[in-house]
Short mmCIF file of C-alpha atoms in Angstrom, two decimals:
data_model
loop_
_atom_site.label_atom_id
_atom_site.label_comp_id
_atom_site.label_asym_id
_atom_site.label_seq_id
_atom_site.Cartn_x
_atom_site.Cartn_y
_atom_site.Cartn_z
CA SER A 1 182.89 -118.58 -106.64
CA ALA A 2 182.48 -121.25 -109.03
CA VAL A 3 185.18 -122.95 -109.92
CA ILE A 4 185.55 -123.71 -113.91
CA SER A 5 187.88 -125.79 -115.82
CA GLN A 6 188.60 -126.13 -119.41
CA LYS A 7 190.03 -128.84 -121.63
CA PRO A 8 191.86 -128.81 -123.51
CA SER A 9 194.03 -125.98 -122.23
CA ARG A 10 195.96 -125.64 -125.81
CA ASP A 11 196.02 -126.99 -128.90
CA ILE A 12 197.64 -126.43 -131.96
CA CYS A 13 195.26 -127.92 -135.39
CA GLN A 14 195.53 -128.31 -138.92
CA ARG A 15 193.40 -126.04 -141.16
CA GLY A 16 190.00 -127.42 -142.07
CA THR A 17 189.50 -129.69 -138.91
CA SER A 18 187.07 -129.00 -135.78
CA LEU A 19 188.00 -128.82 -132.23
CA THR A 20 185.58 -129.00 -129.51
CA ILE A 21 186.28 -127.40 -126.29
CA GLN A 22 184.84 -128.24 -122.71
CA CYS A 23 183.73 -126.35 -120.08
CA GLN A 24 182.95 -128.12 -116.69
CA VAL A 25 181.59 -125.75 -113.45
CA ASP A 26 181.76 -127.30 -109.86
CA SER A 27 178.21 -125.96 -109.17
CA GLN A 28 175.04 -125.87 -110.95
CA VAL A 29 174.54 -122.38 -113.26
CA THR A 30 171.78 -121.35 -115.35
CA MET A 31 174.04 -119.15 -117.54
CA MET A 32 177.36 -119.50 -119.30
CA PHE A 33 179.29 -117.84 -121.94
CA TRP A 34 181.85 -118.17 -124.48
CA TYR A 35 184.49 -115.92 -125.44
CA ARG A 36 187.11 -115.35 -127.83
CA GLN A 37 190.24 -113.33 -127.39
CA GLN A 38 192.46 -112.84 -130.35
CA PRO A 39 196.20 -112.46 -130.15
CA GLY A 40 196.87 -108.84 -128.10
CA GLN A 41 193.11 -107.96 -128.19
CA SER A 42 190.08 -107.94 -125.83
CA LEU A 43 187.46 -110.42 -125.35
CA THR A 44 184.39 -110.63 -127.53
CA LEU A 45 181.61 -112.46 -126.59
CA ILE A 46 180.59 -115.34 -128.98
CA ALA A 47 177.28 -116.59 -127.58
CA THR A 48 175.27 -117.48 -124.50
CA ALA A 49 174.33 -120.97 -123.57
CA ASN A 50 171.60 -121.49 -121.26
CA GLN A 51 170.38 -124.92 -120.34
CA GLY A 52 167.48 -126.17 -122.08
CA SER A 53 167.49 -123.92 -124.95
CA GLU A 54 169.17 -122.85 -127.97
CA ALA A 55 172.20 -120.88 -127.84
CA THR A 56 172.13 -117.23 -128.49
CA TYR A 57 175.09 -116.13 -130.47
CA GLU A 58 176.13 -112.32 -130.86
CA SER A 59 176.40 -110.28 -134.24
CA GLY A 60 179.25 -111.97 -136.16
CA PHE A 61 179.31 -115.32 -134.99
CA VAL A 62 177.10 -118.34 -136.47
CA ILE A 63 176.43 -121.26 -134.78
CA ASP A 64 177.19 -123.58 -138.32
CA LYS A 65 181.02 -122.27 -137.35
CA PHE A 66 180.39 -122.50 -133.48
CA PRO A 67 177.86 -124.93 -132.52
CA ILE A 68 177.35 -124.85 -128.49
CA SER A 69 176.09 -127.69 -126.34
CA ARG A 70 174.76 -127.03 -123.20
CA PRO A 71 173.36 -130.92 -121.73
CA ASN A 72 173.23 -130.12 -118.37
CA LEU A 73 173.71 -126.95 -115.51
CA THR A 74 177.58 -127.65 -115.04
CA PHE A 75 178.82 -128.56 -118.69
CA SER A 76 179.19 -126.80 -122.02
CA THR A 77 181.05 -127.45 -124.97
CA LEU A 78 181.89 -124.99 -128.10
CA THR A 79 183.42 -126.36 -131.35
CA VAL A 80 185.38 -124.27 -133.68
CA SER A 81 184.33 -125.84 -137.14
CA ASN A 82 186.52 -125.89 -140.37
CA MET A 83 189.41 -123.86 -138.65
CA SER A 84 191.41 -121.35 -140.27
CA PRO A 85 194.63 -119.38 -139.09
CA GLU A 86 192.16 -116.60 -138.22
CA ASP A 87 190.47 -118.79 -135.87
CA SER A 88 193.64 -118.61 -133.91
CA SER A 89 192.62 -117.24 -130.79
CA ILE A 90 191.98 -117.87 -126.52
CA TYR A 91 188.74 -119.14 -126.04
CA LEU A 92 187.25 -118.71 -122.58
CA CYS A 93 183.84 -119.76 -120.93
CA SER A 94 182.46 -118.09 -117.88
CA VAL A 95 179.49 -118.49 -115.90
CA GLU A 96 177.02 -116.09 -114.01
CA GLU A 97 176.26 -117.51 -110.56
CA ASP A 98 172.39 -117.68 -110.12
CA ILE A 99 170.92 -114.90 -108.18
CA PHE A 100 169.89 -117.27 -105.06
CA GLY A 101 173.22 -118.82 -104.71
CA GLY A 102 175.52 -115.85 -105.51
CA ILE A 103 175.94 -112.41 -106.49
CA PRO A 104 173.83 -111.34 -109.70
CA ASN A 105 175.49 -110.32 -112.77
CA GLU A 106 178.91 -111.23 -111.58
CA GLN A 107 181.01 -113.57 -114.15
CA PHE A 108 183.56 -115.75 -113.40
CA PHE A 109 186.13 -117.40 -115.78
CA GLY A 110 187.69 -120.51 -117.13
CA PRO A 111 191.34 -120.40 -117.62
CA GLY A 112 191.09 -120.35 -121.47
CA THR A 113 191.90 -123.00 -124.15
CA ARG A 114 194.58 -121.48 -126.27
CA LEU A 115 194.19 -122.62 -129.94
CA THR A 116 196.58 -122.42 -132.86
CA VAL A 117 195.59 -123.13 -136.20
CA LEU A 118 198.12 -123.87 -139.04
CA ALA B 1 174.57 -101.18 -128.79
CA GLN B 2 176.93 -100.72 -125.64
CA THR B 3 180.81 -99.64 -126.19
CA VAL B 4 183.43 -99.54 -123.72
CA THR B 5 186.41 -97.42 -124.31
CA GLN B 6 189.81 -97.75 -122.28
CA SER B 7 191.99 -94.92 -123.73
CA GLN B 8 195.14 -95.83 -122.06
CA PRO B 9 197.05 -98.60 -123.93
CA GLU B 10 199.70 -99.01 -121.58
CA MET B 11 200.40 -97.18 -117.85
CA SER B 12 203.60 -97.34 -115.95
CA VAL B 13 203.88 -96.59 -112.21
CA GLN B 14 206.39 -96.79 -109.38
CA GLU B 15 205.98 -99.44 -107.07
CA ALA B 16 203.87 -98.00 -103.82
CA GLU B 17 202.44 -95.41 -106.01
CA THR B 18 198.89 -94.44 -107.10
CA VAL B 19 197.75 -95.27 -110.58
CA THR B 20 194.53 -94.61 -111.87
CA LEU B 21 193.17 -96.60 -115.39
CA SER B 22 190.39 -94.49 -117.39
CA CYS B 23 187.17 -96.20 -118.84
CA THR B 24 184.20 -94.56 -120.45
CA TYR B 25 181.03 -96.43 -121.91
CA ASP B 26 178.16 -95.67 -123.88
CA THR B 27 174.64 -96.94 -122.96
CA SER B 28 171.38 -95.86 -123.28
CA GLU B 29 170.17 -97.72 -120.22
CA SER B 30 169.58 -96.53 -116.74
CA ASP B 31 170.47 -99.91 -114.79
CA TYR B 32 173.36 -101.75 -115.50
CA TYR B 33 176.49 -103.39 -114.23
CA LEU B 34 180.41 -102.35 -114.62
CA PHE B 35 183.25 -104.33 -113.52
CA TRP B 36 187.04 -103.84 -113.79
CA TYR B 37 188.84 -107.26 -114.53
CA LYS B 38 192.76 -108.10 -114.30
CA GLN B 39 194.24 -110.49 -116.85
CA PRO B 40 197.81 -111.50 -115.94
CA PRO B 41 200.36 -113.67 -117.91
CA SER B 42 198.79 -116.59 -116.59
CA ARG B 43 195.78 -115.29 -118.98
CA GLN B 44 193.54 -116.27 -115.91
CA MET B 45 190.47 -113.68 -115.76
CA ILE B 46 190.16 -112.14 -112.21
CA LEU B 47 187.63 -109.62 -111.06
CA VAL B 48 188.98 -106.82 -109.31
CA ILE B 49 185.61 -104.45 -108.63
CA ARG B 50 182.02 -104.20 -109.46
CA GLN B 51 179.81 -101.09 -109.65
CA GLU B 52 176.17 -101.46 -109.80
CA ALA B 53 174.70 -98.24 -111.88
CA TYR B 54 171.92 -97.96 -109.24
CA LYS B 55 174.25 -97.26 -106.40
CA GLN B 56 175.85 -93.53 -105.83
CA GLN B 57 178.65 -94.57 -103.71
CA ASN B 58 182.07 -95.59 -105.44
CA ALA B 59 182.95 -99.23 -105.00
CA THR B 60 185.95 -100.05 -102.82
CA GLU B 61 187.85 -103.47 -102.36
CA ASN B 62 191.33 -103.03 -100.19
CA ARG B 63 193.60 -100.95 -102.56
CA PHE B 64 191.34 -100.79 -105.28
CA SER B 65 188.48 -98.36 -105.53
CA VAL B 66 186.32 -96.74 -108.56
CA ASN B 67 185.42 -93.46 -109.28
CA PHE B 68 181.66 -93.82 -110.89
CA GLN B 69 180.65 -90.82 -112.81
CA LYS B 70 177.20 -92.01 -114.04
CA ALA B 71 176.31 -88.93 -115.72
CA ALA B 72 179.79 -88.54 -117.44
CA LYS B 73 179.72 -92.20 -118.22
CA SER B 74 182.95 -92.67 -116.79
CA PHE B 75 184.45 -95.48 -114.57
CA SER B 76 187.71 -95.09 -113.74
CA LEU B 77 189.91 -97.67 -111.37
CA LYS B 78 192.54 -96.54 -108.78
CA ILE B 79 195.24 -98.86 -107.49
CA SER B 80 196.81 -97.50 -104.35
CA ASP B 81 200.27 -98.72 -103.24
CA SER B 82 201.09 -100.61 -106.29
CA GLN B 83 202.53 -103.82 -105.70
CA LEU B 84 204.30 -105.93 -108.56
CA GLY B 85 201.67 -108.12 -108.52
CA ASP B 86 199.15 -105.72 -110.11
CA ALA B 87 201.22 -106.06 -113.15
CA ALA B 88 198.61 -107.53 -115.61
CA MET B 89 196.01 -106.17 -118.45
CA TYR B 90 193.15 -104.43 -117.14
CA PHE B 91 189.88 -104.69 -118.79
CA CYS B 92 186.94 -102.35 -118.13
CA ALA B 93 183.31 -104.39 -118.80
CA TYR B 94 179.97 -103.34 -118.99
CA SER B 95 176.62 -105.90 -118.73
CA GLY B 96 173.23 -104.75 -118.91
CA GLY B 97 172.14 -107.41 -116.76
CA GLY B 98 169.80 -110.34 -116.98
CA ALA B 99 170.88 -113.03 -119.91
CA ASP B 100 173.90 -110.30 -120.86
CA GLY B 101 177.12 -111.34 -121.55
CA LEU B 102 179.86 -108.55 -120.59
CA THR B 103 181.28 -105.71 -123.17
CA PHE B 104 184.90 -105.47 -122.85
CA GLY B 105 187.13 -102.31 -123.42
CA LYS B 106 190.70 -103.12 -125.32
CA GLY B 107 192.55 -103.25 -122.07
CA THR B 108 195.43 -101.15 -120.16
CA HIS B 109 198.43 -102.68 -119.68
CA LEU B 110 199.93 -101.86 -116.47
CA ILE B 111 203.52 -102.11 -115.76
CA ILE B 112 204.80 -101.71 -112.09
CA GLN B 113 208.20 -100.47 -111.79
CA PRO B 114 210.24 -101.50 -108.91
#
């Protein structure tokens, strides 16, 4: 299975600032996903990030607030822009191993980034 | 849109006993995938078991097994011989396949009593 790392693991930020979260995978994968887990809640999909195309955002999430980059098959970033305390969450990236290299539709998750906005 | 419902916010079981976590889902698709993920306090999401909707046979992984009832749209997880290390949040998840992300239920907090 893919090994996924995220940076930073946690951060405390001031209202109105932005934070970029990095997700690195140890193998090439086509599909990467970003999720948000608000305190005590379940995971909610923010967007799907495929290399070579614009990210696809779920209802309630917009590119201006959560811009995503996917420059290659092993790396992605999620930026949380103009932060407010409501953005305090754990942000997780996940990857779906390519069908030829792994089991289709099985997602593996990074360790998450715990963000606190004051 | 697909929805996943976990009606048990918290479950408690004695060590070595068996516990069943419930999950129902709603979809109009005929082909899809279902998963159970475990999230311990370390918050790392760990895949426990998966089920392809086109397979009639229930998936099993060692002490973990599912009861997949496609007509009833039910997907429960049975943990046999519960161990202290099984204590965690358990999330049921749905994927339509292809480029779909996962739709998660709200989770069940499993407590293992020694």
